[in-house]
Amino acid sequence: MPTEHHPADADQAVPELGLDMIEGQPVTGSLGRILPEATLARLTQYLRALNAMQARGDEQTSSGVLAAEAGVNPAILRKDLSLLGSYGTRGVGYVVMELTEHISKAMGLLRQWRVAIIGAGNLGRALSGYGGFRSRGFEIVALLDSAPEVVGTVVGDLQVQDIADMDEILASAEVNIAVLSVPGGAAQDLCNKLVERGVRSILSFAPVVLQVPTGVNLRKVDLATELQILAYHAQNLDT
Amino acid sequence: MPTEHHPADADQAVPELGLDMIEGQPVTGSLGRILPEATLARLTQYLRALNAMQARGDEQTSSGVLAAEAGVNPAILRKDLSLLGSYGTRGVGYVVMELTEHISKAMGLLRQWRVAIIGAGNLGRALSGYGGFRSRGFEIVALLDSAPEVVGTVVGDLQVQDIADMDEILASAEVNIAVLSVPGGAAQDLCNKLVERGVRSILSFAPVVLQVPTGVNLRKVDLATELQILAYHAQNLDT
DNA sequence: GGCTGTGAATCTTTTCACAGCC
DNA sequence: GGCTGTGAAAAGATTCACAGCC
């Protein structure tokens, strides 16, 4: 790729879409296995459905039931699960708790992850209050912002800290994962800083395409993107 | 536990993760064309990159430059664009404004979309203040909640209305798209109501799998899902 | 009988590579 | 020379269908 005028980092093209991810391509799974991206996405759905079952008191389930609840085809559910190992019983199905455990393990959810939220605007505050995180092994250990009028305020059980002190905060709080909820203009810069400080997993909500070096794991959620795709379908459903 | 197939999701290579989508499968594009889901996701990235170019004053670009900026492979970019028509010039490239226009048209972004946000919690408020929407053709015309202490309060330039009045609000505000930012427990119920009231495009942030009838267009963004997928990659990058 | 696990078949998406045009 | 547009090849994901086991 002949390069050009703009600082476009021309290494491997990573399918960016709405949410992309990883860099170097194949990532080994929990036991040397490789889990395709699409499978990962579905595994989280299965976990969710399994949680609901557990809450209802169901102890067993089957690929048919679980698939219906997660909104997927039973065959692919079985294929997904078979990538983790053989945890079902023919003629019977799966044990809810056991399966939950195996999926959680494969996805790295048995350990606690320490998350810093960068940007305490509306979205950052909403995220820091989002209950779904803590219950799933994600602990929000820091909330940072640069605006003097925001620094020091308290959100939930966290006090907003100054981005200028990011270095020490990231280190002392032992942050594994950073969530970027800052305006587009500030995102690449902060992203670079995070990477420099050793953060290798970043979830960005900023409406820009971020460039990260190989080995850094970036996912992106773009709210405008979601609405745009919805608009496309709406246009073709309506009229 | 209906055993039937809920079409729900399709998720191909689109790191869909948490987003599934459309129902009936093939959706015709702007001119009878069919745009694959993965292409749609990338088109929004191209739009974003094109916007940045326009802001910088670039008038022309090429698949190489645009692809680098959007983080994709140039070949697939050309293939994506070729699905919309032939808008480039061999040996030269694409005209930024023109291409922006064509993509916007294909995606249904030339018209204004009227969005209602259901749920004025932290997330709903964050969404209603999200600047990226208005600038891209999405106008937030209503913000609803059910909590008496929230109804009537003002968020940005909107007053929170009562979900009990959803019927009239949806009709009088001519809502095309609804965003669901309510707790999981309330989501399916409200989703059903929306569908009954004729809303056929829904973006859900609720952490549950929603079932919608065929013909309704549901996308889902799940913040916990995103972190979970990140955790998987982090686990395999770290140690 | 019922349900898992999986090879084989099918379908989709991406990449290659080059002809065609400026 | 450079870059688009696109068939053809490759890679990947999903579905089918059935053997194997409880």
Coordinates of C-alpha atoms (C1' of nucleotides) in Angstrom, one line a residue:
Chain A
M1 CA 0.0 0.0 0.0
P2 CA 1.6 3.1 -1.1
T3 CA 1.2 5.5 1.6
E4 CA 0.2 9.0 1.4
H5 CA -0.3 12.3 3.0
H6 CA -2.4 11.5 5.9
P7 CA -1.1 9.8 9.0
A8 CA -3.2 6.8 8.1
D9 CA -1.5 3.9 9.7
A10 CA -1.4 1.6 6.9
D11 CA -0.9 -1.7 8.5
Q12 CA -3.3 -4.5 8.3
A13 CA -6.7 -3.5 7.5
V14 CA -9.0 -4.5 10.3
P15 CA -12.6 -4.8 9.4
E16 CA -13.8 -1.9 11.4
L17 CA -17.5 -1.9 11.0
G18 CA -19.4 -1.2 14.0
L19 CA -17.4 -3.1 16.2
D20 CA -14.3 -4.5 15.4
M21 CA -11.7 -5.9 17.2
I22 CA -8.6 -7.6 17.4
E23 CA -5.5 -7.2 15.5
G24 CA -3.2 -10.1 14.8
Q25 CA -5.7 -12.4 13.5
P26 CA -6.1 -15.7 15.2
V27 CA -6.5 -15.5 18.9
T28 CA -6.3 -18.7 20.8
G29 CA -9.1 -19.6 23.1
S30 CA -9.1 -20.8 26.6
L31 CA -7.5 -24.1 26.0
G32 CA -5.6 -23.4 22.8
R33 CA -8.8 -23.2 20.9
I34 CA -9.8 -20.5 18.6
L35 CA -13.1 -18.9 19.0
P36 CA -14.4 -17.1 15.9
E37 CA -15.6 -13.6 16.5
A38 CA -19.2 -14.5 15.6
T39 CA -19.1 -17.3 18.1
L40 CA -17.9 -15.0 20.9
A41 CA -20.8 -12.7 20.2
R42 CA -23.3 -15.5 20.5
L43 CA -21.6 -17.0 23.6
T44 CA -22.5 -13.8 25.4
Q45 CA -26.1 -14.3 24.4
Y46 CA -26.1 -17.8 25.7
L47 CA -24.8 -16.6 29.0
R48 CA -27.6 -14.2 29.2
A49 CA -30.2 -16.7 28.5
L50 CA -28.6 -19.1 30.9
N51 CA -28.7 -16.5 33.6
A52 CA -32.4 -16.0 33.0
M53 CA -32.9 -19.8 33.3
Q54 CA -30.9 -19.9 36.5
A55 CA -33.0 -17.1 37.9
R56 CA -36.1 -19.1 37.0
G57 CA -34.7 -22.2 38.6
D58 CA -34.3 -24.3 35.5
E59 CA -31.5 -26.8 36.1
Q60 CA -31.3 -28.3 32.7
T61 CA -31.8 -27.1 29.2
S62 CA -31.2 -28.2 25.6
S63 CA -29.9 -26.7 22.4
G64 CA -33.4 -26.2 21.1
V65 CA -34.6 -24.3 24.1
L66 CA -31.5 -22.3 24.7
A67 CA -31.2 -21.4 21.0
A68 CA -34.8 -20.2 20.9
E69 CA -34.2 -18.1 24.0
A70 CA -31.0 -16.6 22.5
G71 CA -32.5 -16.1 19.1
V72 CA -30.3 -18.4 17.1
N73 CA -30.4 -21.6 15.3
P74 CA -29.9 -24.8 17.4
A75 CA -27.3 -26.2 15.1
I76 CA -25.0 -23.3 15.4
L77 CA -25.4 -23.2 19.1
R78 CA -24.3 -26.8 19.3
K79 CA -21.4 -26.0 17.1
D80 CA -20.4 -23.1 19.2
L81 CA -20.5 -25.1 22.3
S82 CA -18.6 -27.9 20.8
L83 CA -15.7 -25.5 20.3
L84 CA -15.4 -25.3 24.1
G85 CA -15.6 -29.0 24.6
S86 CA -18.2 -31.6 25.1
Y87 CA -20.3 -30.5 28.0
G88 CA -23.7 -31.9 27.1
T89 CA -25.4 -35.2 27.5
R90 CA -26.9 -36.9 24.4
G91 CA -30.5 -37.4 24.8
V92 CA -30.7 -35.0 27.7
G93 CA -29.1 -31.7 27.1
Y94 CA -27.0 -29.3 29.2
V95 CA -26.8 -28.6 32.9
V96 CA -27.4 -24.9 33.2
M97 CA -24.9 -24.1 35.9
E98 CA -22.2 -26.2 34.4
L99 CA -22.6 -24.7 31.0
T100 CA -22.6 -21.2 32.4
E101 CA -19.3 -22.0 34.1
H102 CA -17.7 -23.4 31.0
I103 CA -18.7 -20.5 28.8
S104 CA -17.6 -18.0 31.5
K105 CA -14.3 -19.7 31.7
A106 CA -13.7 -19.8 28.0
M107 CA -14.5 -16.1 27.8
G108 CA -12.2 -15.1 30.6
L109 CA -15.1 -14.0 32.9
L110 CA -14.1 -15.9 35.9
R111 CA -11.6 -13.4 36.9
Q112 CA -12.3 -9.8 37.9
W113 CA -11.6 -7.1 35.3
R114 CA -10.7 -3.6 36.4
V115 CA -12.2 -0.9 34.2
A116 CA -11.4 2.8 34.0
I117 CA -13.9 5.1 32.3
I118 CA -12.3 8.0 30.5
G119 CA -14.7 10.8 30.1
A120 CA -17.4 11.6 32.7
G121 CA -19.9 13.3 30.4
N122 CA -23.4 12.0 30.1
L123 CA -22.4 8.8 28.6
G124 CA -19.5 8.1 30.9
R125 CA -21.7 8.7 33.9
A126 CA -24.4 6.5 32.5
L127 CA -21.8 3.7 31.9
S128 CA -20.4 4.1 35.4
G129 CA -23.8 3.5 36.8
Y130 CA -24.7 0.6 34.6
G131 CA -25.4 -2.3 36.9
G132 CA -24.8 -4.9 34.3
F133 CA -21.1 -4.5 34.7
R134 CA -20.3 -5.3 38.3
S135 CA -22.5 -8.4 38.2
R136 CA -20.5 -9.8 35.4
G137 CA -17.0 -9.4 36.7
F138 CA -16.3 -5.9 35.6
E139 CA -15.4 -3.5 38.3
I140 CA -15.3 0.2 37.5
V141 CA -12.3 1.4 39.5
A142 CA -11.8 4.9 38.1
L143 CA -13.7 7.6 36.3
L144 CA -11.7 10.4 34.7
D145 CA -12.4 13.7 33.1
S146 CA -10.5 16.8 32.1
A147 CA -13.0 19.5 32.8
P148 CA -12.2 21.3 36.1
E149 CA -15.8 21.6 37.0
V150 CA -16.3 17.9 36.7
V151 CA -13.2 16.7 38.4
G152 CA -13.9 16.0 42.0
T153 CA -17.6 15.5 41.7
V154 CA -19.0 12.3 42.8
V155 CA -20.8 9.9 40.5
G156 CA -22.3 6.8 42.2
D157 CA -19.6 5.6 44.5
L158 CA -16.7 7.1 42.5
Q159 CA -15.1 10.5 42.6
V160 CA -14.1 11.8 39.2
Q161 CA -10.4 12.2 38.8
D162 CA -8.3 14.3 36.6
I163 CA -7.2 12.9 33.3
A164 CA -3.9 14.7 33.9
D165 CA -3.2 12.2 36.6
M166 CA -4.0 9.3 34.3
D167 CA -0.6 7.7 34.6
E168 CA -0.7 7.2 38.3
I169 CA -4.4 6.3 38.4
L170 CA -4.0 3.6 35.8
A171 CA -1.1 2.1 37.7
S172 CA -2.4 2.3 41.2
A173 CA -5.9 1.1 40.3
E174 CA -4.4 -1.7 38.2
V175 CA -6.7 -1.0 35.3
N176 CA -7.0 -3.8 32.7
I177 CA -9.6 -2.3 30.4
A178 CA -10.4 1.3 29.5
V179 CA -13.7 2.7 28.2
L180 CA -13.4 5.8 26.1
S181 CA -16.4 8.0 26.3
V182 CA -15.0 11.3 25.2
P183 CA -15.7 13.6 22.3
G184 CA -14.3 12.5 18.9
G185 CA -11.7 15.2 18.9
A186 CA -10.0 14.0 22.0
A187 CA -10.3 10.3 21.4
Q188 CA -7.3 9.4 19.4
D189 CA -5.0 11.4 21.6
L190 CA -6.3 9.7 24.8
C191 CA -6.3 6.4 23.1
N192 CA -2.6 6.8 22.3
K193 CA -1.9 7.8 25.9
L194 CA -3.8 4.7 27.2
V195 CA -1.8 2.5 24.9
E196 CA 1.5 4.1 26.0
R197 CA 0.5 3.4 29.6
G198 CA 0.1 -0.2 28.8
V199 CA -3.7 -0.5 28.5
R200 CA -4.3 -3.1 25.8
S201 CA -8.0 -3.4 25.8
I202 CA -10.1 -0.4 24.9
L203 CA -13.8 0.0 24.3
S204 CA -14.5 3.2 22.5
F205 CA -17.7 5.1 22.1
A206 CA -16.1 8.0 20.3
P207 CA -17.5 8.6 16.9
V208 CA -14.2 8.4 15.1
V209 CA -12.1 5.6 13.6
L210 CA -9.3 5.1 16.0
Q211 CA -5.9 3.7 14.9
V212 CA -4.2 1.4 17.4
P213 CA -1.0 -0.6 17.1
T214 CA -1.0 -4.3 16.7
G215 CA -1.5 -6.1 19.9
V216 CA -4.0 -3.7 21.2
N217 CA -7.5 -4.8 21.4
L218 CA -10.0 -2.2 20.3
R219 CA -13.8 -2.4 20.1
K220 CA -16.0 0.3 19.1
V221 CA -19.6 1.0 19.7
D222 CA -21.0 3.8 17.6
L223 CA -24.5 5.0 18.4
A224 CA -24.9 6.9 15.2
T225 CA -23.8 3.8 13.2
E226 CA -26.5 1.8 14.8
L227 CA -29.1 4.3 14.0
Q228 CA -27.9 4.6 10.4
I229 CA -28.1 0.9 9.8
L230 CA -31.5 1.0 11.3
A231 CA -32.5 3.8 8.9
Y232 CA -31.4 1.7 6.0
H233 CA -33.6 -1.1 7.0
A234 CA -36.5 1.2 7.9
Q235 CA -36.3 2.8 4.5
N236 CA -36.6 -0.6 2.8
L237 CA -39.3 -1.8 5.1
D238 CA -41.5 1.2 5.1
T239 CA -42.5 2.3 1.7
Chain B
M1 CA -39.9 -21.5 25.2
P2 CA -41.6 -21.7 22.0
T3 CA -39.5 -23.9 20.0
E4 CA -39.9 -22.2 16.9
H5 CA -37.3 -20.2 15.2
H6 CA -36.9 -16.8 16.1
P7 CA -35.2 -15.2 13.3
A8 CA -33.7 -12.6 15.2
D9 CA -30.2 -12.7 14.4
A10 CA -27.9 -13.0 11.7
D11 CA -24.7 -11.9 12.8
Q12 CA -22.5 -13.1 10.1
A13 CA -19.1 -11.8 10.0
V14 CA -20.2 -8.6 11.3
P15 CA -18.8 -8.5 14.6
E16 CA -22.2 -8.3 15.5
L17 CA -21.8 -9.1 18.8
G18 CA -24.5 -7.5 20.3
L19 CA -26.4 -6.5 17.3
D20 CA -28.6 -8.5 15.5
M21 CA -30.8 -7.4 13.1
I22 CA -33.2 -7.8 10.5
E23 CA -35.7 -10.3 9.9
G24 CA -36.7 -11.4 6.5
Q25 CA -33.4 -11.8 5.1
P26 CA -32.7 -10.0 1.9
V27 CA -33.5 -6.4 2.0
T28 CA -33.4 -4.5 -1.2
G29 CA -31.3 -1.5 -1.3
S30 CA -32.0 1.9 -2.6
L31 CA -32.3 0.9 -6.2
G32 CA -33.4 -2.6 -6.0
R33 CA -30.0 -3.6 -4.8
I34 CA -29.2 -5.7 -1.8
L35 CA -26.7 -4.5 0.6
P36 CA -25.2 -7.1 2.8
E37 CA -25.2 -6.4 6.5
A38 CA -21.4 -6.3 6.6
T39 CA -21.4 -3.7 3.8
L40 CA -23.8 -1.5 5.7
A41 CA -21.6 -1.5 8.7
R42 CA -18.7 -0.4 6.6
L43 CA -20.6 2.2 4.7
T44 CA -21.2 4.1 7.9
Q45 CA -17.4 4.0 8.5
Y46 CA -16.8 5.4 5.0
L47 CA -19.3 8.1 5.7
R48 CA -17.4 9.0 8.8
A49 CA -14.1 9.1 7.1
L50 CA -15.5 11.1 4.2
N51 CA -16.9 13.6 6.7
A52 CA -13.5 14.1 8.2
M53 CA -12.1 14.6 4.7
Q54 CA -14.7 17.2 3.9
A55 CA -13.9 18.9 7.1
R56 CA -10.2 19.0 6.1
G57 CA -11.1 20.3 2.7
D58 CA -10.1 17.3 0.7
E59 CA -12.1 17.2 -2.5
Q60 CA -10.9 13.9 -3.9
T61 CA -9.9 10.6 -2.5
S62 CA -9.1 7.0 -3.6
S63 CA -10.0 3.6 -2.4
G64 CA -6.5 3.3 -0.8
V65 CA -6.7 6.4 1.2
L66 CA -10.3 6.0 2.2
A67 CA -9.8 2.4 3.1
A68 CA -6.8 3.2 5.3
E69 CA -8.8 5.9 7.1
A70 CA -11.7 3.7 7.6
G71 CA -9.5 0.8 8.7
V72 CA -10.5 -1.7 6.0
N73 CA -9.0 -3.4 2.9
P74 CA -9.2 -1.3 -0.3
A75 CA -10.6 -4.2 -2.3
I76 CA -13.6 -4.6 -0.2
L77 CA -14.2 -0.9 -0.1
R78 CA -14.3 -0.9 -3.9
K79 CA -16.6 -3.9 -3.9
D80 CA -18.9 -2.2 -1.4
L81 CA -19.1 0.9 -3.4
S82 CA -19.6 -1.0 -6.6
L83 CA -22.8 -2.3 -5.1
L84 CA -24.1 1.2 -5.1
G85 CA -23.1 2.0 -8.6
S86 CA -20.1 3.3 -10.4
Y87 CA -19.2 6.6 -8.9
G88 CA -15.5 6.6 -9.2
T89 CA -13.1 7.5 -12.0
R90 CA -10.5 5.1 -13.1
G91 CA -7.0 6.4 -12.6
V92 CA -8.3 9.1 -10.3
G93 CA -10.5 8.1 -7.5
Y94 CA -13.7 9.4 -6.0
V95 CA -15.1 12.9 -5.4
V96 CA -15.6 13.3 -1.7
M97 CA -18.9 15.2 -1.8
E98 CA -20.4 13.1 -4.5
L99 CA -19.5 9.8 -2.8
T100 CA -20.9 11.1 0.5
E101 CA -24.1 11.9 -1.3
H102 CA -24.4 8.5 -2.9
I103 CA -23.8 6.5 0.2
S104 CA -26.2 8.7 2.2
K105 CA -28.8 8.1 -0.3
A106 CA -28.3 4.4 -0.4
M107 CA -28.5 4.2 3.3
G108 CA -31.7 6.3 3.6
L109 CA -30.0 9.2 5.3
L110 CA -31.2 12.0 3.1
R111 CA -34.5 12.1 4.8
Q112 CA -35.0 13.1 8.4
W113 CA -35.8 10.4 10.9
R114 CA -37.9 11.0 14.0
V115 CA -36.6 9.2 17.0
A116 CA -38.3 8.6 20.4
I117 CA -36.2 7.5 23.4
I118 CA -38.0 5.2 25.8
G119 CA -36.4 5.4 29.2
A120 CA -35.0 8.6 30.6
G121 CA -32.5 7.0 33.0
N122 CA -28.8 7.8 32.8
L123 CA -28.4 6.1 29.4
G124 CA -31.6 7.6 27.9
R125 CA -30.5 11.1 29.0
A126 CA -27.0 10.5 27.6
L127 CA -28.5 9.4 24.3
S128 CA -30.8 12.3 24.1
G129 CA -27.9 14.7 24.5
Y130 CA -25.7 12.9 22.0
G131 CA -24.8 15.4 19.3
G132 CA -23.9 12.9 16.7
F133 CA -27.6 12.2 16.1
R134 CA -29.0 15.4 15.0
S135 CA -26.1 16.1 12.6
R136 CA -26.8 12.9 10.9
G137 CA -30.5 13.2 10.2
F138 CA -31.8 11.8 13.4
E139 CA -34.1 14.1 15.3
I140 CA -35.0 13.1 18.8
V141 CA -38.6 14.1 19.1
A142 CA -39.6 12.5 22.4
L143 CA -38.2 11.2 25.6
L144 CA -40.4 9.0 27.7
D145 CA -40.2 7.5 31.1
S146 CA -42.6 6.0 33.6
A147 CA -41.2 7.2 36.9
P148 CA -43.4 10.0 38.3
E149 CA -40.4 11.9 39.6
V150 CA -38.8 11.9 36.2
V151 CA -41.8 12.7 34.1
G152 CA -42.0 16.4 33.5
T153 CA -38.3 17.1 34.1
V154 CA -36.4 18.8 31.3
V155 CA -33.4 17.2 29.6
G156 CA -31.7 19.3 27.0
D157 CA -34.5 20.8 25.0
L158 CA -37.0 18.0 25.7
Q159 CA -39.4 17.5 28.5
V160 CA -39.8 13.9 29.7
Q161 CA -43.2 12.6 28.9
D162 CA -45.1 9.8 30.5
I163 CA -44.9 6.3 29.0
A164 CA -48.6 5.9 29.8
D165 CA -49.2 8.4 27.0
M166 CA -47.0 6.6 24.5
D167 CA -49.8 6.0 22.1
E168 CA -50.6 9.6 21.5
I169 CA -47.0 10.7 21.7
L170 CA -45.9 8.3 19.0
A171 CA -48.6 9.3 16.7
S172 CA -48.4 13.0 17.2
A173 CA -44.7 13.1 17.0
E174 CA -44.6 10.9 14.0
V175 CA -42.0 8.7 15.4
N176 CA -40.2 6.4 12.9
I177 CA -37.6 4.9 15.2
A178 CA -37.6 4.0 18.9
V179 CA -34.6 3.7 21.1
L180 CA -35.2 1.4 24.1
S181 CA -33.1 2.4 27.1
V182 CA -35.0 0.8 29.9
P183 CA -34.2 -1.9 32.5
G184 CA -34.2 -5.5 31.2
G185 CA -37.4 -6.4 33.0
A186 CA -39.5 -3.7 31.2
A187 CA -38.0 -4.1 27.8
Q188 CA -40.0 -6.9 26.2
D189 CA -43.2 -5.4 27.3
L190 CA -42.4 -1.9 26.0
C191 CA -41.1 -3.4 22.9
N192 CA -44.4 -5.2 22.2
K193 CA -46.2 -2.0 22.8
L194 CA -44.0 -0.1 20.4
V195 CA -44.6 -2.8 17.8
E196 CA -48.4 -2.7 18.3
R197 CA -48.2 1.1 17.8
G198 CA -46.6 0.6 14.5
V199 CA -43.0 1.3 15.3
R200 CA -41.0 -1.0 13.1
S201 CA -37.5 0.0 13.8
I202 CA -36.1 -0.4 17.3
L203 CA -32.7 0.1 18.8
S204 CA -32.4 -1.7 22.1
F205 CA -29.9 -1.2 24.9
A206 CA -31.7 -3.4 27.3
P207 CA -29.6 -6.4 28.4
V208 CA -32.1 -9.0 27.3
V209 CA -32.9 -10.9 24.1
L210 CA -36.0 -9.4 22.7
Q211 CA -38.4 -11.2 20.5
V212 CA -40.0 -9.3 17.7
P213 CA -42.3 -10.4 14.9
T214 CA -41.1 -10.6 11.4
G215 CA -41.1 -7.3 9.7
V216 CA -39.8 -5.5 12.7
N217 CA -36.3 -4.3 12.6
L218 CA -34.5 -4.7 15.8
R219 CA -30.9 -3.9 16.6
K220 CA -29.3 -4.4 19.9
V221 CA -26.4 -2.8 21.6
D222 CA -25.3 -4.5 24.8
L223 CA -22.6 -2.8 26.8
A224 CA -21.9 -5.9 28.9
T225 CA -21.5 -7.9 25.7
E226 CA -18.9 -5.6 24.5
L227 CA -16.9 -5.8 27.6
Q228 CA -17.2 -9.5 27.7
I229 CA -15.8 -9.9 24.2
L230 CA -13.1 -7.5 25.1
A231 CA -12.3 -9.6 28.2
Y232 CA -11.9 -12.7 26.0
H233 CA -9.4 -11.0 23.9
A234 CA -7.7 -9.5 26.9
Q235 CA -7.3 -12.8 28.4
N236 CA -5.7 -14.2 25.3
L237 CA -3.4 -11.2 24.8
D238 CA -2.2 -10.7 28.3
T239 CA -0.7 -13.7 29.9
Chain C
dG1 C1' -37.5 -41.4 21.8
dG2 C1' -34.6 -37.5 22.3
dC3 C1' -30.7 -34.7 22.0
dT4 C1' -25.7 -34.0 21.3
dG5 C1' -21.7 -33.6 18.5
dT6 C1' -19.9 -33.2 13.9
dG7 C1' -18.6 -34.1 8.9
dA8 C1' -20.3 -32.6 4.6
dA9 C1' -22.9 -29.3 1.9
dT10 C1' -24.3 -24.7 1.3
dC11 C1' -24.1 -20.0 1.5
dT12 C1' -21.8 -15.6 2.5
dT13 C1' -17.9 -12.6 2.8
dT14 C1' -13.3 -11.4 1.8
dT15 C1' -9.2 -11.3 -0.9
dC16 C1' -6.7 -11.6 -5.2
dA17 C1' -5.5 -10.2 -9.5
dC18 C1' -6.2 -8.1 -13.6
dA19 C1' -8.7 -6.0 -17.5
dG20 C1' -10.4 -1.5 -18.7
dC21 C1' -10.1 3.3 -18.6
dC22 C1' -8.4 7.9 -17.6
Chain D
dG1 C1' 1.3 5.5 -14.4
dG2 C1' -2.5 5.1 -11.4
dC3 C1' -6.9 3.6 -9.8
dT4 C1' -11.5 1.7 -10.5
dG5 C1' -14.6 -2.2 -11.1
dT6 C1' -15.2 -7.0 -11.0
dG7 C1' -14.8 -12.0 -12.1
dA8 C1' -12.7 -15.9 -9.9
dA9 C1' -10.5 -18.0 -6.0
dA10 C1' -10.2 -18.4 -1.1
dA11 C1' -11.7 -18.2 3.4
dG12 C1' -15.3 -18.2 6.7
dA13 C1' -19.7 -19.0 8.7
dT14 C1' -24.1 -21.4 8.8
dT15 C1' -27.2 -25.0 8.0
dC16 C1' -28.2 -29.8 7.1
dA17 C1' -28.5 -34.4 8.3
dC18 C1' -27.2 -38.2 10.7
dA19 C1' -24.3 -41.2 13.6
dG20 C1' -23.7 -42.0 18.4
dC21 C1' -25.2 -42.2 22.9
dC22 C1' -28.3 -41.8 26.9

